[in-house]
XYZ file of N, CA and C in Angstrom:
657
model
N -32.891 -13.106 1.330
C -32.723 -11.654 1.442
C -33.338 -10.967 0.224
N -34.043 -9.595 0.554
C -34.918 -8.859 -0.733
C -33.776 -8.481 -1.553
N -33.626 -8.632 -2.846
C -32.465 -8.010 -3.323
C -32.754 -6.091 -3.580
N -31.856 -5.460 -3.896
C -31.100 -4.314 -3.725
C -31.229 -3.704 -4.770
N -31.761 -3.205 -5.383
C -31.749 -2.305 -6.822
C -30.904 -1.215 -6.431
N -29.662 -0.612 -7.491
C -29.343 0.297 -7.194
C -30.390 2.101 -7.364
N -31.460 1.556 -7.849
C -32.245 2.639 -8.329
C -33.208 2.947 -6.828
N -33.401 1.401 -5.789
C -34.098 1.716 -4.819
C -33.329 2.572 -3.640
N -31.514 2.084 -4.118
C -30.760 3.095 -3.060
C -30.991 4.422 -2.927
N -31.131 4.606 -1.582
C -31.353 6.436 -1.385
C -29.366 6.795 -1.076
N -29.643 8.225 -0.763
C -28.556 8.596 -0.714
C -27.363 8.544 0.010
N -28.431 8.445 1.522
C -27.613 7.975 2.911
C -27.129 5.929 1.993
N -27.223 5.317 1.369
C -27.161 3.847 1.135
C -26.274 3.912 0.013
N -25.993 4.737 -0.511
C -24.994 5.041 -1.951
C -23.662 5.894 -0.784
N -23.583 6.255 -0.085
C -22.759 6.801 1.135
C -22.306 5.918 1.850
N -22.845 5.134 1.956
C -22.310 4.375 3.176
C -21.456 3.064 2.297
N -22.174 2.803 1.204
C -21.675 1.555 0.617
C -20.045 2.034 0.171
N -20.181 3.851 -0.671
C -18.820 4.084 -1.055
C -17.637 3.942 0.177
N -18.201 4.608 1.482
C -17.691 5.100 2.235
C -17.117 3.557 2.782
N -17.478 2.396 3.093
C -17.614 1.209 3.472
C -16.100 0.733 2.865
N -16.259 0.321 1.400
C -15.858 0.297 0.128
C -14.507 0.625 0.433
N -14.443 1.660 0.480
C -12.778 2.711 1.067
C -12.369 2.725 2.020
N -12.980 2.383 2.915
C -12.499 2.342 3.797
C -11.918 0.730 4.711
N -12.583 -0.036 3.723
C -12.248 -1.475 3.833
C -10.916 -2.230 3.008
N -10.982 -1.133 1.795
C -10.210 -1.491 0.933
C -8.377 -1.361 1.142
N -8.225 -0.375 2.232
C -7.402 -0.068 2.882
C -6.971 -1.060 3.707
N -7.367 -2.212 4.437
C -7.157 -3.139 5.109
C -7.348 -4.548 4.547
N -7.849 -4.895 3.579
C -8.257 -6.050 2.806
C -8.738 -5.434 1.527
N -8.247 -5.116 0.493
C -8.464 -5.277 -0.519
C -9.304 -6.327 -1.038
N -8.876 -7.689 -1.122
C -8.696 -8.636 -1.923
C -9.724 -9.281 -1.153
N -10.304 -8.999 0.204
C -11.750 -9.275 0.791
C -12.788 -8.542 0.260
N -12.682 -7.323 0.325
C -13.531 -6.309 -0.396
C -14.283 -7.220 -1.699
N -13.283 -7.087 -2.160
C -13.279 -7.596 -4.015
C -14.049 -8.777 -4.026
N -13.973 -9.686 -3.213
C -14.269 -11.379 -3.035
C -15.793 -11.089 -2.171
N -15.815 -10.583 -1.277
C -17.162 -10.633 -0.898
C -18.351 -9.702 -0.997
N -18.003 -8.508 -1.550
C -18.578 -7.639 -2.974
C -19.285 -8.700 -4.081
N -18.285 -9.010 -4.544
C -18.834 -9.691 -6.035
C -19.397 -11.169 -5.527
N -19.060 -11.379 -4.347
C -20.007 -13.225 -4.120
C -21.520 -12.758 -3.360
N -21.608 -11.387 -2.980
C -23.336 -11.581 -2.386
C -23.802 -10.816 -3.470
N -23.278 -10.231 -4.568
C -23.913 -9.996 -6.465
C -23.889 -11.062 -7.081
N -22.637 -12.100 -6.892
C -23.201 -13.808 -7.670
C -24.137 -14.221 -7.086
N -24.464 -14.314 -5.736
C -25.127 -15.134 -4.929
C -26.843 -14.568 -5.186
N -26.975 -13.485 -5.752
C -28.320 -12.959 -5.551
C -28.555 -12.382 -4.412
N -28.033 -12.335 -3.707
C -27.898 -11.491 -1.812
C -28.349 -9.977 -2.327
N -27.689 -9.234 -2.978
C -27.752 -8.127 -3.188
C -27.679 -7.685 -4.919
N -28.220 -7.179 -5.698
C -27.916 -6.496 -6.641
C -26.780 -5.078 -6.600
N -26.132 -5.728 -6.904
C -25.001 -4.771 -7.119
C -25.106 -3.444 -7.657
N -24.826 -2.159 -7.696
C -24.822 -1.139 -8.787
C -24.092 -1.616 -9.923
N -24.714 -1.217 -10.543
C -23.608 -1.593 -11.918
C -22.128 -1.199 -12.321
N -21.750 -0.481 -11.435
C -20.187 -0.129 -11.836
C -19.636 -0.955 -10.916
N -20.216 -1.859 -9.721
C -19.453 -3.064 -9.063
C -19.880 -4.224 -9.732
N -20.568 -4.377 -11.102
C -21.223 -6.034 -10.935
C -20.294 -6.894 -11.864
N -19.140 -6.008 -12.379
C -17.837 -6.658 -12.575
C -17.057 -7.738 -11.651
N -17.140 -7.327 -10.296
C -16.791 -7.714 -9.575
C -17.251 -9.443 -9.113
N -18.714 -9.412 -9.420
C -19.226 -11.161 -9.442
C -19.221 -12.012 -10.731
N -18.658 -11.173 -11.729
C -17.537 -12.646 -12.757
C -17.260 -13.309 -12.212
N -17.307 -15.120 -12.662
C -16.272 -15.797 -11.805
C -15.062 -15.700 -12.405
N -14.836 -15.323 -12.994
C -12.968 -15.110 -13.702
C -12.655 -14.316 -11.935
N -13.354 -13.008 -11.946
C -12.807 -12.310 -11.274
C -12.873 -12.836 -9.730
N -14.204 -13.252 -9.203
C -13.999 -13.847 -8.044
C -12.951 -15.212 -8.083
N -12.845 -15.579 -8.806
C -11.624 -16.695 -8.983
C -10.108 -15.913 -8.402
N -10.043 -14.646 -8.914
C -9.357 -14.102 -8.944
C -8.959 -13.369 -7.519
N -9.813 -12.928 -7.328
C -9.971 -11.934 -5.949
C -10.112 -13.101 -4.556
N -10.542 -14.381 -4.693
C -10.761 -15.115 -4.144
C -9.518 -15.793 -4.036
N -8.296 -15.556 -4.893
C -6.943 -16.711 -4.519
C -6.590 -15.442 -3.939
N -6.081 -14.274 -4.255
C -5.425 -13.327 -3.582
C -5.790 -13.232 -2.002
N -7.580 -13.529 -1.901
C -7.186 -13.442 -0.444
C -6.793 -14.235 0.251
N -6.610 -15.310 -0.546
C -6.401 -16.452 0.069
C -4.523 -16.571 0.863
N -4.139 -15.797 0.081
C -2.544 -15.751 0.153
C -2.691 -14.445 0.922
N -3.424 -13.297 0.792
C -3.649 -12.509 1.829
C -3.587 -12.782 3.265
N -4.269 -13.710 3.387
C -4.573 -14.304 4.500
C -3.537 -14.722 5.450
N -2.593 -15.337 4.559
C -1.743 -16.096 5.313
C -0.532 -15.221 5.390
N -0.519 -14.265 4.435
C 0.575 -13.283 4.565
C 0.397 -12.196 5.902
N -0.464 -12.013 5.785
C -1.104 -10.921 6.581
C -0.477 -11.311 8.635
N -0.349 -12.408 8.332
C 0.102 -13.010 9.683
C 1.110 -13.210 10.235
N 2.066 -13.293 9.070
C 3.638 -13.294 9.358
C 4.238 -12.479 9.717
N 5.121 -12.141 10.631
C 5.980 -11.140 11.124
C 6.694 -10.776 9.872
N 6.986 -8.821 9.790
C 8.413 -8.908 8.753
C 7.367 -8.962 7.462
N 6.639 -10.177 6.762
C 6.239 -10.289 5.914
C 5.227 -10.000 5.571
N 4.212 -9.425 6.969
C 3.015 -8.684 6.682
C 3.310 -7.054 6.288
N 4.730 -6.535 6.753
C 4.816 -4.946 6.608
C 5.116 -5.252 5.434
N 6.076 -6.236 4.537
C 6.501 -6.150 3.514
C 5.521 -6.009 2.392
N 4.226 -6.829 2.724
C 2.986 -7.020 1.894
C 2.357 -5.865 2.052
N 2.000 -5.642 3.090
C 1.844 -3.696 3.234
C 2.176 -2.671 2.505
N 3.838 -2.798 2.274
C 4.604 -1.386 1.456
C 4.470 -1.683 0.287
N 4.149 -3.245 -0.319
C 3.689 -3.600 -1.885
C 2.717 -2.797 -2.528
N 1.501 -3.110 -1.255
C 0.510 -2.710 -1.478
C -0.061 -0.866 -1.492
N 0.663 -0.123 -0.924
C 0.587 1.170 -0.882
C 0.225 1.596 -2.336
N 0.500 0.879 -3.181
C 0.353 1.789 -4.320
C -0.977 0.986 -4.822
N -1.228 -0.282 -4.253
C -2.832 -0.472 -4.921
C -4.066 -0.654 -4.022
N -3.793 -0.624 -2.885
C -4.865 -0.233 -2.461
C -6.156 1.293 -1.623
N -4.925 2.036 -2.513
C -5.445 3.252 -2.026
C -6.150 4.138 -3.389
N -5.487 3.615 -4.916
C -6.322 3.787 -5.765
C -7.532 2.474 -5.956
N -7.820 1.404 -5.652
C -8.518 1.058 -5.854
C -9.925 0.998 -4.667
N -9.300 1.543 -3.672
C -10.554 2.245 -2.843
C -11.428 3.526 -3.224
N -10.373 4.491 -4.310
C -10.735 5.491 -4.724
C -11.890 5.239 -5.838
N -11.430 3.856 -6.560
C -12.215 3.388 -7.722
C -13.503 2.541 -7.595
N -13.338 1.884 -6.086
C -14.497 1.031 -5.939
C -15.282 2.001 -5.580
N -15.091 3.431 -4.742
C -16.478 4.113 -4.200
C -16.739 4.825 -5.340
N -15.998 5.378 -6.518
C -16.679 6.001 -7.340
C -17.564 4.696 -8.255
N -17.659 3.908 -8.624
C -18.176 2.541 -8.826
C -19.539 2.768 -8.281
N -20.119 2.829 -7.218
C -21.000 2.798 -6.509
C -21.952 3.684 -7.325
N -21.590 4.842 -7.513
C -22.103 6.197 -8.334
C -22.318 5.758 -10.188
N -21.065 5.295 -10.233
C -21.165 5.197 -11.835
C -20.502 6.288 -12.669
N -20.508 6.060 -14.130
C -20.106 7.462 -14.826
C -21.193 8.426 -14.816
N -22.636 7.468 -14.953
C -23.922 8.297 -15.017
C -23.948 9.434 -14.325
N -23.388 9.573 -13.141
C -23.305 11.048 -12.107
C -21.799 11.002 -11.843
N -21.486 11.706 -12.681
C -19.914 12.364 -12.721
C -19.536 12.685 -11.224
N -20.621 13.883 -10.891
C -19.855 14.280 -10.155
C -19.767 13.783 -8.792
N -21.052 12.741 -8.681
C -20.897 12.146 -7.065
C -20.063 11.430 -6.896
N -19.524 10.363 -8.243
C -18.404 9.350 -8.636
C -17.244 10.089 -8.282
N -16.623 11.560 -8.766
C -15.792 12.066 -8.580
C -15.642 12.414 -6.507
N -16.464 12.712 -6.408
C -16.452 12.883 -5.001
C -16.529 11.717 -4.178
N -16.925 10.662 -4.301
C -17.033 9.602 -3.645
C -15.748 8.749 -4.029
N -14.956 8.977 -5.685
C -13.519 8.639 -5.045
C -12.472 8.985 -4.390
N -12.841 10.704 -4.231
C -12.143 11.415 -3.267
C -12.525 10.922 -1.709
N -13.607 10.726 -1.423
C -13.901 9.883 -0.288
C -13.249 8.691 0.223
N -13.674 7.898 -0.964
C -12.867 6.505 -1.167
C -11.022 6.407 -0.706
N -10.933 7.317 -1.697
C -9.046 7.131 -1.777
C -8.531 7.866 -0.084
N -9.184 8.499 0.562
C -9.060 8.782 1.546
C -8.881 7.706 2.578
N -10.586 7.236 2.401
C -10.391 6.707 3.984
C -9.695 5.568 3.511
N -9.335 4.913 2.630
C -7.904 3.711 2.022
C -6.909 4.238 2.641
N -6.595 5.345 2.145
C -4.977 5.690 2.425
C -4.959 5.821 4.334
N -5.898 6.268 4.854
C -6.212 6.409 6.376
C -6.193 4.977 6.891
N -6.983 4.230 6.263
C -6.969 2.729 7.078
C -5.821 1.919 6.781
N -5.336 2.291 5.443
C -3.861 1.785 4.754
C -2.451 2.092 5.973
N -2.828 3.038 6.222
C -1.082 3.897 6.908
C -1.899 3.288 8.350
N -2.712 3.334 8.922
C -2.918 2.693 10.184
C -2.744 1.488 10.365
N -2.891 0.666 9.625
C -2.548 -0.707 9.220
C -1.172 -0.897 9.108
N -0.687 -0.429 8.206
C 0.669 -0.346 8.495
C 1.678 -0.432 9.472
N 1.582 1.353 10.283
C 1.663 1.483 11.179
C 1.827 0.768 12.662
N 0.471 0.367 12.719
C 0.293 -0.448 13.774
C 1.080 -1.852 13.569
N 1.174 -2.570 12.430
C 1.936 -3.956 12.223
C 3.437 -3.330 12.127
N 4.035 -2.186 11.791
C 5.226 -2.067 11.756
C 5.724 -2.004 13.396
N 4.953 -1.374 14.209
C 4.974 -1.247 15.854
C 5.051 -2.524 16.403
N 4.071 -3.520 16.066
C 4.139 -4.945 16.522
C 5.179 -5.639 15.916
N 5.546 -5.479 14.907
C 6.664 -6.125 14.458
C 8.027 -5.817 15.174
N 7.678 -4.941 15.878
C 9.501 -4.646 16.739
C 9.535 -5.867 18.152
N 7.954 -5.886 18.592
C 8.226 -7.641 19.299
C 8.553 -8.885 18.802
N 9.510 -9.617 19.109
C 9.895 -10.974 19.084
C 8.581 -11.352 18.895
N 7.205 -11.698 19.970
C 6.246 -12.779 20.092
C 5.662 -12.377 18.302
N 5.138 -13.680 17.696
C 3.769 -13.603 16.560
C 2.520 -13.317 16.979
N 2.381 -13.362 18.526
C 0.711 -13.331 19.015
C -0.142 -12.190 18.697
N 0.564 -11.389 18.714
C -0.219 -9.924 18.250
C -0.408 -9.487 17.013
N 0.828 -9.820 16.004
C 0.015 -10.105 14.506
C -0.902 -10.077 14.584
N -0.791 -12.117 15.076
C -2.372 -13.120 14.265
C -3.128 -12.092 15.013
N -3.309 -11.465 16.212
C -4.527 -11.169 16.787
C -5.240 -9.805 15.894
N -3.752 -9.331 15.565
C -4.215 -7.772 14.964
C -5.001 -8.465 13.111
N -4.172 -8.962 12.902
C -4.175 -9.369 11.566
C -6.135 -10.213 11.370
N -6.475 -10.917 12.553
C -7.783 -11.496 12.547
C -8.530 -10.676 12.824
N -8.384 -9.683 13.604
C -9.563 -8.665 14.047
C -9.697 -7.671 12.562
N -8.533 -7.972 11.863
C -8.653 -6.972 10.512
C -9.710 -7.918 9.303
N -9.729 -9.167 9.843
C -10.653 -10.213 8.849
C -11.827 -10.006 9.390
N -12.028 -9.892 10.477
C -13.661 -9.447 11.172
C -14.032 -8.589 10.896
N -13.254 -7.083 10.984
C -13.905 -5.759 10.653
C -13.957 -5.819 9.373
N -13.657 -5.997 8.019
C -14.277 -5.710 6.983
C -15.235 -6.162 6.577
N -15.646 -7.678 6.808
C -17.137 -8.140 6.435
C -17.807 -7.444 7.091
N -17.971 -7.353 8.482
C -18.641 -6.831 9.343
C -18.807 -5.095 8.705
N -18.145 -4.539 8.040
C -18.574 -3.299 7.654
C -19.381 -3.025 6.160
N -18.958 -4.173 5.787
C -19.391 -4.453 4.388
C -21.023 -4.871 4.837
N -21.444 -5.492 5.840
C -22.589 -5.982 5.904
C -23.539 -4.726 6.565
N -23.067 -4.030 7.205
C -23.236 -2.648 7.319
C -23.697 -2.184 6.650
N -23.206 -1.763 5.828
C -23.178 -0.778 4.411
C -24.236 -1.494 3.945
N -24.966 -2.376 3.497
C -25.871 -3.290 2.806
C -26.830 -3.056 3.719
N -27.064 -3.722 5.196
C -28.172 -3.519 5.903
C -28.589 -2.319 6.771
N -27.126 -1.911 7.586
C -28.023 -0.628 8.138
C -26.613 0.741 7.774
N -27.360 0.859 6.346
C -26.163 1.733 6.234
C -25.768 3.295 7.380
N -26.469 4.040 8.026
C -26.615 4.798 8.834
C -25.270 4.639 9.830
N -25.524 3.144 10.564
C -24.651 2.494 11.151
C -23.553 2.354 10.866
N -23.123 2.083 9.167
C -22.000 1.959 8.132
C -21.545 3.287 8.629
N -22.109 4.324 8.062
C -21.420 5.756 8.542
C -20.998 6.016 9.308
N -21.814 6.107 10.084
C -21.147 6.434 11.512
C -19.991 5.484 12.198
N -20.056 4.180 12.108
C -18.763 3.736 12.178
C -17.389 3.542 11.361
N -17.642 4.104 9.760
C -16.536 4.574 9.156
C -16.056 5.496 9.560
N -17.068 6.353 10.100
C -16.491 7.756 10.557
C -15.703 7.690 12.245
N -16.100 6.777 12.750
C -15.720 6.857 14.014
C -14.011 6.087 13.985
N -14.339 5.090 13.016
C -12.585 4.482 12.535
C -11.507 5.559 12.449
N -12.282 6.604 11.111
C -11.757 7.281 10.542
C -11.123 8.616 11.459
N -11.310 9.125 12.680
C -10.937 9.249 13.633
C -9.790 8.718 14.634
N -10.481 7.433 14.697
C -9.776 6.452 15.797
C -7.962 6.039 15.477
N -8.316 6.179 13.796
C -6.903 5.648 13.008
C -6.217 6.782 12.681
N -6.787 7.982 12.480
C -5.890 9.473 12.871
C -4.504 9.215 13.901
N -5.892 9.252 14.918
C -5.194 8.920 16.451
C -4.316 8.299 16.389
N -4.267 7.196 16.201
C -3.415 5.678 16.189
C -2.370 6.376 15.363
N -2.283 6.926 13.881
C -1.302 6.999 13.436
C -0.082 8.259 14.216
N -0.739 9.081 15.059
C -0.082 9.559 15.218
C 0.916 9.087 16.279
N 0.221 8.825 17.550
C 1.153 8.241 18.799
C 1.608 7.234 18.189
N 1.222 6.534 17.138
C 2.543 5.313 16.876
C 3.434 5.381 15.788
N 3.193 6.463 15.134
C 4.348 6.938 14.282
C 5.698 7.859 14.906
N 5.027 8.432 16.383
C 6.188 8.721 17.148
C 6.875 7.884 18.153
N 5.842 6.527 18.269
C 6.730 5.475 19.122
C 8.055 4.961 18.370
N 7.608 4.689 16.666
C 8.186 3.923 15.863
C 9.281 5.320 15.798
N 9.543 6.670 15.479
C 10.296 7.479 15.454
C 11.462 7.179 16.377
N 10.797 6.807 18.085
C 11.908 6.482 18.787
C 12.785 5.709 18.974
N 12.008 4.156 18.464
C 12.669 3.038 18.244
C 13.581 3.339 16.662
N 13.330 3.817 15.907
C 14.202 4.053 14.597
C 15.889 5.059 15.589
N 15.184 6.001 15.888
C 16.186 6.296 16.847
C 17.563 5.483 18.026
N 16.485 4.959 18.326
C 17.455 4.248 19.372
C 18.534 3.139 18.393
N 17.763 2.524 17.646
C 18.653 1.694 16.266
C 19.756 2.492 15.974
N 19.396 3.480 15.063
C 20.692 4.338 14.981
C 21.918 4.446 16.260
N 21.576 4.854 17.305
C 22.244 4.639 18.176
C 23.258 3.249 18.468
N 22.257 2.717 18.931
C 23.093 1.250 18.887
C 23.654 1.026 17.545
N 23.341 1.190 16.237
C 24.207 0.891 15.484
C 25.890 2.061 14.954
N 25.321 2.784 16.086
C 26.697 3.894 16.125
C 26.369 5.121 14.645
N 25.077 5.108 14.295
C 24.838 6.343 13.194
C 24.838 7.165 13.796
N 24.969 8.422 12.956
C 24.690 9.477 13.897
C 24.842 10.523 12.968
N 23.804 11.566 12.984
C 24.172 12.666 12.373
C 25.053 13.768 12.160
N 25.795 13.639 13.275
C 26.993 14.954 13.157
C 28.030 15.058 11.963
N 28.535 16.098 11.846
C 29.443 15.947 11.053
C 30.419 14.816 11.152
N 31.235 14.531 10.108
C 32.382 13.544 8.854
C 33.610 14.210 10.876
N 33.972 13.029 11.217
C 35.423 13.283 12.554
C 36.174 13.663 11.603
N 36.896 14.427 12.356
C 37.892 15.287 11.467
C 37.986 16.159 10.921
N 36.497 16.707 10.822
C 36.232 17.721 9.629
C 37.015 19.133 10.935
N 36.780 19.500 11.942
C 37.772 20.444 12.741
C 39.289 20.470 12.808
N 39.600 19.256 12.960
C 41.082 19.357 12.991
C 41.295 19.652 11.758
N 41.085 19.448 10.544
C 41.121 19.996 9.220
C 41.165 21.342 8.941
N 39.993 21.536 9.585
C 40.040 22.898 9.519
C 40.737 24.181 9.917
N 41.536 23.201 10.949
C 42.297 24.188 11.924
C 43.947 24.061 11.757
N 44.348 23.294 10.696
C 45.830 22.847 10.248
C 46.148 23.565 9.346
């Protein structure tokens, strides 16, 4: 493969990589990180320089065990939402940080805007992710995890390779996610509303007033 100067990137290719970046980082972090920095070790691609941290081997050592335990977490009932609500707090700044990365400090202000980009579509693919495994998790079966949980190992390389070869393509299908997982969060944040509901019920909660509080009042 020709390698990648960040100086030969045009603008639509500095867009798509941030946009990629954030929007991956939201669903696999710890893939992002690992296969980022192994096609900059590998010579595949020249990295920009605010990602070429990322192909240390300290750090791919690093990013490379996490996904490794990613992996297997990501599959478990119960223990994938739990790894989920861990994660809320780091993978939505570090989507913000990998797309400003792309830019550099050298251009303040595209860095600044491209982690506003970044931390977005994280927190969008983050809460859909979520979401959707907290919904599957109210079934008994594991089958839909692993299924949800593997199709989430396919789509990030697959967008990451995007972003590198036809970034255009990268866009437009971040953008079409970025949509799609709107959607998703909404009808299944009101499925999960009902089932939280019905729990209460069966467990006899209930919002009304403290019994008794009338006859009290009226003695």
């Amino acid at each position: 493969m020709e390698l990648l100067s960040v100086d030969a990137l045009d603008t639509t290719q500095l867009i798509a990589l941030a946009a990629a970046l954030g929007w991956a980082s939201g669903l696999r972090l710890y893939a992002v990180l690992a296969i980022t920095g192994l096609v900059g070790y590998a010579g595949w691609v020249q990295l920009p320089p605010g990602l070429q941290l990322l192909q240390h081997p300290a750090m791919l050592a690093g990013s490379g065990f996490m996904l490794f335990v990613e992996f297997f977490a990501d599959k478990i009932p119960g223990l994938d939402s739990l790894w989920d609500l861990i994660h809320t707090a780091v993978r939505i700044p570090a989507g913000a940080a990998l797309a400003a990365a792309v830019f550099g400090a050298d251009h303040a202000t595209a860095a600044a805007l491209a982690a506003l980009l970044g931390g977005t579509l994280a927190a969008t693919s983050h809460v859909a992710k979520a979401t959707t495994r907290a919904a599957l998790n109210t079934s008994p079966e594991p089958f839909s995890n692993i299924a949800m949980s593997l199709l989430g190992d396919l789509a990030v390389p697959s967008m990451l390779w995007l972003a590198f070869a036809h970034p255009a393509l990268a866009i437009a299908g971040v953008a079409i996610a970025f949509v799609g997982m709107l959607v998703l969060v909404w009808v299944l944040s009101k499925f999960l509303a009902r089932v939280w509901m019905r729990l209460r019920m069966l467990l006899g909660v209930t919002s009304s007033p403290a019994a008794g509080g009338d006859g009290a009042a009226g003695t």
